[in-house]
PDB file of C-alpha atoms in Angstrom:
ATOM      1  CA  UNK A  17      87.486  88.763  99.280  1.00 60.00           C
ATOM      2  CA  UNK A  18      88.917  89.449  96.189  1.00 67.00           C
ATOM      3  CA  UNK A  19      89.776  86.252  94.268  1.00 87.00           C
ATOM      4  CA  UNK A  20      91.236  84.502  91.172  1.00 92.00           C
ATOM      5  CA  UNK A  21      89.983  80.619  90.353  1.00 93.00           C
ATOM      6  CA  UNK A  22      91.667  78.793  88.387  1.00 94.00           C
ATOM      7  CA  UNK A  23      89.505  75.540  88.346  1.00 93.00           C
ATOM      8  CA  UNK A  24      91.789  73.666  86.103  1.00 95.00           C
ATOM      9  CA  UNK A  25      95.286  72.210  88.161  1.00 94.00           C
ATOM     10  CA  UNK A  26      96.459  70.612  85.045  1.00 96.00           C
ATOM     11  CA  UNK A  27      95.609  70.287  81.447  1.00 97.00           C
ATOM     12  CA  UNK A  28      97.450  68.737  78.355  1.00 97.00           C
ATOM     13  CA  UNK A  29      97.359  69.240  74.687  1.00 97.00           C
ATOM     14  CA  UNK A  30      98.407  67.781  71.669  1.00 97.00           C
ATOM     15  CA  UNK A  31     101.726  69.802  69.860  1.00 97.00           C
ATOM     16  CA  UNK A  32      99.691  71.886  66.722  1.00 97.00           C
ATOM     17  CA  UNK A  33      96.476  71.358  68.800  1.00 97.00           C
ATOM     18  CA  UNK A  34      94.161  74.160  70.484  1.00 98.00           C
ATOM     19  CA  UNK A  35      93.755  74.373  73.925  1.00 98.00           C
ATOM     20  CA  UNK A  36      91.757  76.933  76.344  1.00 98.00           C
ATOM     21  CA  UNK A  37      92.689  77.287  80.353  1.00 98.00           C
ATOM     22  CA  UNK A  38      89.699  79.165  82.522  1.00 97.00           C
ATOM     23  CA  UNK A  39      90.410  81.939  84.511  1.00 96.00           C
ATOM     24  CA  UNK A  40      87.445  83.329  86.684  1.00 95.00           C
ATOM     25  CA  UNK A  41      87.956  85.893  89.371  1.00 92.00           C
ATOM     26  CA  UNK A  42      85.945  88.131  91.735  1.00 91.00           C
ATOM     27  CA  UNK A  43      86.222  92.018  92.466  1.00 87.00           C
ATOM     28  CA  UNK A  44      84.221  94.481  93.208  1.00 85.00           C
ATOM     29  CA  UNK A  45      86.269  96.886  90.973  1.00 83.00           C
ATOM     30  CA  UNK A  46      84.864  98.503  88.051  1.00 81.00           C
ATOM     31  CA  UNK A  47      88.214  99.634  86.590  1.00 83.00           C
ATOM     32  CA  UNK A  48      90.857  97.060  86.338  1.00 87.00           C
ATOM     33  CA  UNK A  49      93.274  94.891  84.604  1.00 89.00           C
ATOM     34  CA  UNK A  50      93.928  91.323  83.582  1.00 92.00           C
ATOM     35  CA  UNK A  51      96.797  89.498  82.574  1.00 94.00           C
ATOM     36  CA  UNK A  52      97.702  86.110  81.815  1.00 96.00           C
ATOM     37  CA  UNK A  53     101.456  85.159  82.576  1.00 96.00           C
ATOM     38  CA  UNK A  54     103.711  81.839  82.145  1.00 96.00           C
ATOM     39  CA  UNK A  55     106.429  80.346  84.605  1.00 96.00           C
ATOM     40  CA  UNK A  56     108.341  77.776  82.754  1.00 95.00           C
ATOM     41  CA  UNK A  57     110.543  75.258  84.537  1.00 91.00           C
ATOM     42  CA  UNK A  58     113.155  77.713  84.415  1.00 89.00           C
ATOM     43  CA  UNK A  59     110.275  79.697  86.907  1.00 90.00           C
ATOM     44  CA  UNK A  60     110.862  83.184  85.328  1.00 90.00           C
ATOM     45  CA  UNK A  61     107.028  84.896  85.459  1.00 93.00           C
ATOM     46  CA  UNK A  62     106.402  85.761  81.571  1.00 94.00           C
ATOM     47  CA  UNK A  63     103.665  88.121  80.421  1.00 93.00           C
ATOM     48  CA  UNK A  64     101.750  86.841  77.867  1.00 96.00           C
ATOM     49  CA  UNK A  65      98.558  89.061  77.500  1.00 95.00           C
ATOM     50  CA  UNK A  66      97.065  91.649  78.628  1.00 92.00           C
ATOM     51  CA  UNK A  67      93.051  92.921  78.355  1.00 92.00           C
ATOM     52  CA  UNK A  68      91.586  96.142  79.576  1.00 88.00           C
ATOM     53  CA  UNK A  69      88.326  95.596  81.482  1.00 88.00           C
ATOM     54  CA  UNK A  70      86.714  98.483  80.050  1.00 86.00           C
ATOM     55  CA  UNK A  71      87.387  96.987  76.285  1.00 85.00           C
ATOM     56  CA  UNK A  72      84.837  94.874  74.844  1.00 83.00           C
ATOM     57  CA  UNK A  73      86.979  93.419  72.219  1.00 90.00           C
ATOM     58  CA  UNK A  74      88.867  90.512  73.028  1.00 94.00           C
ATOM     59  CA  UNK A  75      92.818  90.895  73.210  1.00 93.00           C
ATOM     60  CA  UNK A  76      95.140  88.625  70.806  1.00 94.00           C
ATOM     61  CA  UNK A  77      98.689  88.246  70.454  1.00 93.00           C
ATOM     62  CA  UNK A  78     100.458  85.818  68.018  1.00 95.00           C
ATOM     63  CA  UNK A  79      98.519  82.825  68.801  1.00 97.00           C
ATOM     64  CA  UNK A  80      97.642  83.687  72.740  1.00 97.00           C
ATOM     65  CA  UNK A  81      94.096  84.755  72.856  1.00 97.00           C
ATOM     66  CA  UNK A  82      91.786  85.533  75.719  1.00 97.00           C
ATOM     67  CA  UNK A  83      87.805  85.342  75.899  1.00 96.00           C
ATOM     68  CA  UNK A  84      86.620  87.897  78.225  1.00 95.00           C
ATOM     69  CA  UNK A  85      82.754  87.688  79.740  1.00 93.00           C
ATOM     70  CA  UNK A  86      82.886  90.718  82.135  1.00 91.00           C
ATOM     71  CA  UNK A  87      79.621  89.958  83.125  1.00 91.00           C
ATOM     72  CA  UNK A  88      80.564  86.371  84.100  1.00 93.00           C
ATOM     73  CA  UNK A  89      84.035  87.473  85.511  1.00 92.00           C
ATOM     74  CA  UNK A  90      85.701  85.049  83.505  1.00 94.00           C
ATOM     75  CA  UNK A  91      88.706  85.625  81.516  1.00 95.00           C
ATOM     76  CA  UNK A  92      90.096  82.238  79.360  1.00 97.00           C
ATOM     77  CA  UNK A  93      92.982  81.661  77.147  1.00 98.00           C
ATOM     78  CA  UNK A  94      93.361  79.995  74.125  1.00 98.00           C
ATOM     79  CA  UNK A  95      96.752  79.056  72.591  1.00 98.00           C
ATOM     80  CA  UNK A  96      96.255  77.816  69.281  1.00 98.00           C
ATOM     81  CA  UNK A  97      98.546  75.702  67.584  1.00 97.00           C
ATOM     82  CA  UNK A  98     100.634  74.840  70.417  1.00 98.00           C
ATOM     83  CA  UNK A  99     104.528  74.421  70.435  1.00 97.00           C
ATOM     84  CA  UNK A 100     106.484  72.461  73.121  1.00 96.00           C
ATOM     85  CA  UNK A 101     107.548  75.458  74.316  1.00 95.00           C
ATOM     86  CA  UNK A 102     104.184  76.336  75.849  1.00 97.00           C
ATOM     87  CA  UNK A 103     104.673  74.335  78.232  1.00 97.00           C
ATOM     88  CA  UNK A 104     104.386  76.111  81.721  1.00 97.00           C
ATOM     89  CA  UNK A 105     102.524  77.269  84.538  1.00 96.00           C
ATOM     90  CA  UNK A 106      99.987  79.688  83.732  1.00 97.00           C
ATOM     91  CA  UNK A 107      98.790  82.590  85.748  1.00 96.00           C
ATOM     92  CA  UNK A 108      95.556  85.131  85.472  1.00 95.00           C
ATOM     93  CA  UNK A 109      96.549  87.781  88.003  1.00 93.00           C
ATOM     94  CA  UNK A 110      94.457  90.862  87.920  1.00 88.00           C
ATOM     95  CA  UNK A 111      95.113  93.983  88.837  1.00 85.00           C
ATOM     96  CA  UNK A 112      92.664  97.669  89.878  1.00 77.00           C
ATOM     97  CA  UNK A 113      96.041  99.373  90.937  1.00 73.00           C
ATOM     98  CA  UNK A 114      99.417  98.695  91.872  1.00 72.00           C
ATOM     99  CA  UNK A 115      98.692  95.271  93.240  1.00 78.00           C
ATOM    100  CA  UNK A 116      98.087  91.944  91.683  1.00 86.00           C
ATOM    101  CA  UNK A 117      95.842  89.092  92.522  1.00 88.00           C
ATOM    102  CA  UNK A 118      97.023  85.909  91.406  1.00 91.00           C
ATOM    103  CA  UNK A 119      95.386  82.778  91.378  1.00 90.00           C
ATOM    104  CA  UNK A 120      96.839  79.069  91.767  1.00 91.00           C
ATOM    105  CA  UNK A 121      97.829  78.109  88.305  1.00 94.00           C
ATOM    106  CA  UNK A 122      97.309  75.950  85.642  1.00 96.00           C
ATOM    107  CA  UNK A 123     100.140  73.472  84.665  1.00 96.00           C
ATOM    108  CA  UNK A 124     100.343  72.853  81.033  1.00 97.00           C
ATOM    109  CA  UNK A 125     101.733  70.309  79.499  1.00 97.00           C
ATOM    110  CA  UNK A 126     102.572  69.757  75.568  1.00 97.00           C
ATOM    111  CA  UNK A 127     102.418  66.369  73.940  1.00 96.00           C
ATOM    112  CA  UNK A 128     104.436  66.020  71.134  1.00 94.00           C
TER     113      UNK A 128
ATOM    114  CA  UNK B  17     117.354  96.934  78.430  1.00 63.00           C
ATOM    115  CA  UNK B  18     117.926  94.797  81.389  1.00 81.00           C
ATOM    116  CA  UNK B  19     115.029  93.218  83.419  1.00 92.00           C
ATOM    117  CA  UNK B  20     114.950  92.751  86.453  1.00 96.00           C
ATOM    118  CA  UNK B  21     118.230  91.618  88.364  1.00 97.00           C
ATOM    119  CA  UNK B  22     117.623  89.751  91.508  1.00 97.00           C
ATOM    120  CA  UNK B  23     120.655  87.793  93.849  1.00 96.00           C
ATOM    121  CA  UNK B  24     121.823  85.790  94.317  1.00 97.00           C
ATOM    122  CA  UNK B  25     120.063  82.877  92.405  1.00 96.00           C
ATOM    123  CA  UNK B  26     120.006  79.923  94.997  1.00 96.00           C
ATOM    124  CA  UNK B  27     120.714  80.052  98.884  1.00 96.00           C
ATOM    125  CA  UNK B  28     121.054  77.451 100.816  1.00 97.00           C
ATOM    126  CA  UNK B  29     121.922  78.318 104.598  1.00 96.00           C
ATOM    127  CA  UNK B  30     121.641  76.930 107.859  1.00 96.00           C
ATOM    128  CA  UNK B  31     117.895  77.557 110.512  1.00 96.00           C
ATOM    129  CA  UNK B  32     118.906  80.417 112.261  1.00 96.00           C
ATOM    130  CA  UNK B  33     121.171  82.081 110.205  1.00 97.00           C
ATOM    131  CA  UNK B  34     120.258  85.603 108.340  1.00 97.00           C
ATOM    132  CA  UNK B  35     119.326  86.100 104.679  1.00 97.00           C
ATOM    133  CA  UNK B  36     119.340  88.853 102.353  1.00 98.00           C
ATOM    134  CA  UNK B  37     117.812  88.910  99.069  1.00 98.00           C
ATOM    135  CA  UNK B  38     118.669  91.248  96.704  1.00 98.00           C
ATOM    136  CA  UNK B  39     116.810  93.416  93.894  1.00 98.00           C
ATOM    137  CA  UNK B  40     117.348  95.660  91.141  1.00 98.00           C
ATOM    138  CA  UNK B  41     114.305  97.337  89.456  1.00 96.00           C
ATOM    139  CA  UNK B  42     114.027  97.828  85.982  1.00 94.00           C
ATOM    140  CA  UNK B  43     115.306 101.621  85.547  1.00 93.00           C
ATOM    141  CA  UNK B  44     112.757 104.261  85.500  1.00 90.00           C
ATOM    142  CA  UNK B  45     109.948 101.939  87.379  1.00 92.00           C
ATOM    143  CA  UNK B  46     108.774 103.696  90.120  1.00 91.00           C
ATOM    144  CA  UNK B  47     107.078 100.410  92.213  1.00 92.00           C
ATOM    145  CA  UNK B  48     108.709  97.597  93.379  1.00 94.00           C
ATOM    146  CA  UNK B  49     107.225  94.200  94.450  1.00 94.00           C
ATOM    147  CA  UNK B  50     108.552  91.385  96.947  1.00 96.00           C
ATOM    148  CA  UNK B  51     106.367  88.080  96.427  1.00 96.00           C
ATOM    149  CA  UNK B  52     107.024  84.597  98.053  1.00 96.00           C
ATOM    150  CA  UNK B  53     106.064  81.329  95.862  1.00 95.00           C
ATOM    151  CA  UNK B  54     105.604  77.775  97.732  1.00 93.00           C
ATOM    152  CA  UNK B  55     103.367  75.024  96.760  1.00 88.00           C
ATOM    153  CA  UNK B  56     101.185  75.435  99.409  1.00 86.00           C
ATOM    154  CA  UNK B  57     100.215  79.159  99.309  1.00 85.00           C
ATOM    155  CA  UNK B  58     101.198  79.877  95.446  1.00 88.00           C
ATOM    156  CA  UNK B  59     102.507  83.543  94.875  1.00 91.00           C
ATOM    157  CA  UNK B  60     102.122  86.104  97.609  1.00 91.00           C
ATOM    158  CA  UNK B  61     102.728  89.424  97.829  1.00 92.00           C
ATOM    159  CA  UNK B  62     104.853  90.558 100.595  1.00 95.00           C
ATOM    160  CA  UNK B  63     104.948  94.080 100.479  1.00 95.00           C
ATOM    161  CA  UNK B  64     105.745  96.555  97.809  1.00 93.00           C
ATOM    162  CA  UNK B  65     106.869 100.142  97.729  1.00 94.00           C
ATOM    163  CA  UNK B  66     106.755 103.428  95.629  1.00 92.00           C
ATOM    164  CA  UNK B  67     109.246 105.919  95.012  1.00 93.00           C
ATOM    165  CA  UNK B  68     111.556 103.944  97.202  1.00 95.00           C
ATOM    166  CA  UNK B  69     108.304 104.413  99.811  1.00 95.00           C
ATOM    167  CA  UNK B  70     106.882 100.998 101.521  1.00 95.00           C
ATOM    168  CA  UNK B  71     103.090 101.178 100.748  1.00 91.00           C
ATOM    169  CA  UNK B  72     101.934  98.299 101.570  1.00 90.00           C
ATOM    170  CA  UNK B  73     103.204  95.620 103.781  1.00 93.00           C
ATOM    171  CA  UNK B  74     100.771  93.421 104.860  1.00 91.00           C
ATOM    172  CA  UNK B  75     102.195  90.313 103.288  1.00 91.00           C
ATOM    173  CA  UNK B  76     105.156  90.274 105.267  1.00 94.00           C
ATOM    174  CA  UNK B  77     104.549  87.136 107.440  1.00 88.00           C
ATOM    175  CA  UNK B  78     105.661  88.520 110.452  1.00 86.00           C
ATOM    176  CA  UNK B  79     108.523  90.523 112.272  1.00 91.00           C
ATOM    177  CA  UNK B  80     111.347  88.070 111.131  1.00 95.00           C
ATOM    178  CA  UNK B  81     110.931  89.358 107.706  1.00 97.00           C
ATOM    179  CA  UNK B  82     112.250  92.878 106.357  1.00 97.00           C
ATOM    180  CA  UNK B  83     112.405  94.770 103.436  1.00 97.00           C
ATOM    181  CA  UNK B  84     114.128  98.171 102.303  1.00 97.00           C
ATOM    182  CA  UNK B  85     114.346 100.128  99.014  1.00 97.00           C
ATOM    183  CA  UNK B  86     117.253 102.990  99.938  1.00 97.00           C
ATOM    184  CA  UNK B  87     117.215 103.963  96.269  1.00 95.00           C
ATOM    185  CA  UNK B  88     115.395 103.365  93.427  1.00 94.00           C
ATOM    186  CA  UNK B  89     118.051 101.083  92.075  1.00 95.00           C
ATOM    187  CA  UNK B  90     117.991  98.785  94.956  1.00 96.00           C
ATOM    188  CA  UNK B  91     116.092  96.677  96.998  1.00 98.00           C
ATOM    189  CA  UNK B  92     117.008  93.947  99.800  1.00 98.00           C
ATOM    190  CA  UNK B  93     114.453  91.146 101.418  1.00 98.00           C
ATOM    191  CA  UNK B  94     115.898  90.326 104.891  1.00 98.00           C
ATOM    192  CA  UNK B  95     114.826  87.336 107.124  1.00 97.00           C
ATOM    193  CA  UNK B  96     116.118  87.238 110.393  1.00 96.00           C
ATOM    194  CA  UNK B  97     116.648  84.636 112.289  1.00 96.00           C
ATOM    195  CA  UNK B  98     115.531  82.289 109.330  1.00 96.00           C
ATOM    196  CA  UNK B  99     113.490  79.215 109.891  1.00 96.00           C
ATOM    197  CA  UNK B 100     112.935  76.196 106.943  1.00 96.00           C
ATOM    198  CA  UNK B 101     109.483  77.303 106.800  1.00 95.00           C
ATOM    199  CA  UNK B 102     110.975  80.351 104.595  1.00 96.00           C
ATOM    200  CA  UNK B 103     111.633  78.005 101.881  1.00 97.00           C
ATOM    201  CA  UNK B 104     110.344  79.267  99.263  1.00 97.00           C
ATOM    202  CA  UNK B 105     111.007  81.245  95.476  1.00 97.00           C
ATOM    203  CA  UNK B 106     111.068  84.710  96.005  1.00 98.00           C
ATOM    204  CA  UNK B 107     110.292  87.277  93.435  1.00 97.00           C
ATOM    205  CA  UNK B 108     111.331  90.822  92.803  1.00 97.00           C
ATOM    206  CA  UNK B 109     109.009  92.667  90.158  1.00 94.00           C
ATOM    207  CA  UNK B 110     109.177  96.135  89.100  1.00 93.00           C
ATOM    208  CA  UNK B 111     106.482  98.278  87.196  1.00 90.00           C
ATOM    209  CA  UNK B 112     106.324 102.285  85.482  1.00 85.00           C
ATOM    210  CA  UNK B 113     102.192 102.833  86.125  1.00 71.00           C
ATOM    211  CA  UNK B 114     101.683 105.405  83.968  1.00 56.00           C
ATOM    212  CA  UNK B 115      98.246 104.046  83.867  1.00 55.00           C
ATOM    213  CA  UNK B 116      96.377 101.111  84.933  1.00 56.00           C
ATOM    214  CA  UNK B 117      97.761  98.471  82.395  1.00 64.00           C
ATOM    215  CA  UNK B 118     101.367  98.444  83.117  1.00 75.00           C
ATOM    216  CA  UNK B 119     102.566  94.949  83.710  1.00 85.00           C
ATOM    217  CA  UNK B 120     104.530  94.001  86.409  1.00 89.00           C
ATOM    218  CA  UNK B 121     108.296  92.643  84.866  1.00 92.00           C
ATOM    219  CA  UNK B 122     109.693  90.069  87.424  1.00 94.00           C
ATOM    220  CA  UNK B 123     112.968  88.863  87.839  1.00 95.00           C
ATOM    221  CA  UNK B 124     113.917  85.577  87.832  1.00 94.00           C
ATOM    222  CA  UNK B 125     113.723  84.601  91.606  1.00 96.00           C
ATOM    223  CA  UNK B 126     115.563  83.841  94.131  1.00 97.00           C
ATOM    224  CA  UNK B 127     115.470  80.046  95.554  1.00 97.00           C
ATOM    225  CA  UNK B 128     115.959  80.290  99.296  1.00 97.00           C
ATOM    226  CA  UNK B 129     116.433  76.591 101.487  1.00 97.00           C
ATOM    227  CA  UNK B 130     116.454  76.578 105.405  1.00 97.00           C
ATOM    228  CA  UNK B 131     118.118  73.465 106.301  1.00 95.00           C
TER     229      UNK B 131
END
């Protein structure tokens, strides 16, 4: 079956602090997509990156980065410097088509 | 440009009564997705179509559960009769795949109670 793990149910971080959730997911696929979204309490889905499995570099946006071991079929996220508003569920779907794969989430939670 | 619309916001009806869920796509996006969130099961697809076309609905949880796309401006999620199982968040995303990486843009859900 084709999977997404996220090991990780919850995990807190200091506001201004670094913090990195683990994403690690199984397909047979060779082309295919990942993403990383957030749900807030106000439960809209938000994109927040996006990485090309056929790229070796590592996507970043603002202060959202991912770590991507193809290999390993793991794909983490680091927030750096967090802000309150972080504070979500986060999602590592992935994608070979029209379809995505989504795992059970990560909470996060943002300690001021 | 406006995301995706989905109504109404909350429903709360009664076991046994029908519900329709409504959806529009983000102009120009030629897929459409239906997904179900609940604690237990997380997010599920239910089915989703292309070019107004069902594709895939294997998600659906069984006959009780309906979904049509008569244009590509428009979408409804139908549950007849409804049960309290149903409970859930449901989810309306559309997408443009001109290529692999095109994210999916949900709406905001729709949260549906069975008393």
């Amino acid at each position: 079956a084709q999977t997404v793990t996220q090991s990780q149910p919850e995990m807190s971080v200091q506001e201004a602090e670094t913090v990195t959730l683990s994403c690690t997911y199984d397909t047979s696929e060779s082309d295919y997509y990942l993403f990383w979204y957030k749900q807030p309490p106000s439960r809209q889905m938000i994109l927040v990156i996006r990485q090309e499995a056929y790229k070796q570099q590592n996507a970043t946006e603002n202060r959202f980065s991912v770590n991507f071991q193809k290999a390993a079929k793991s794909f983490s996220l680091k927030i750096s410097d967090s802000q309150l508003g972080d504070a979500a569920m986060y999602f590592c779907p992935w994608s070979s088509g029209s379809r995505l794969t989504f795992g059970e989430g990560t909470q996060l939670t943002v300690n001021p | 440009d406006a995301g995706v619309i989905q109504s109404p916001r909350h429903e709360v009806t009664e076991m046994g009564q029908e519900v329709t869920l409504r959806c529009k796509p983000i102009s120009g996006h030629d897929y459409l997705f239906w997904y179900r969130q609940t604690m237990m099961r997380g997010l599920e697809l239910l089915i989703y179509f292309n070019n107004n076309v069902p594709i895939d609905d294997s998600g659906m949880p069984e006959d009780r559960f309906s979904a049509k796309m008569p244009n590509a401006s428009f979408s409804t999620l139908k549950i007849q009769p409804s049960e309290p199982r149903d409970s859930a968040v449901y989810f309306c995303a559309s997408s443009n795949y001109v290529s692999l990486n095109q994210p999916q843009h949900f709406g905001d859900g729709t949260r549906l109670s069975i008393l």
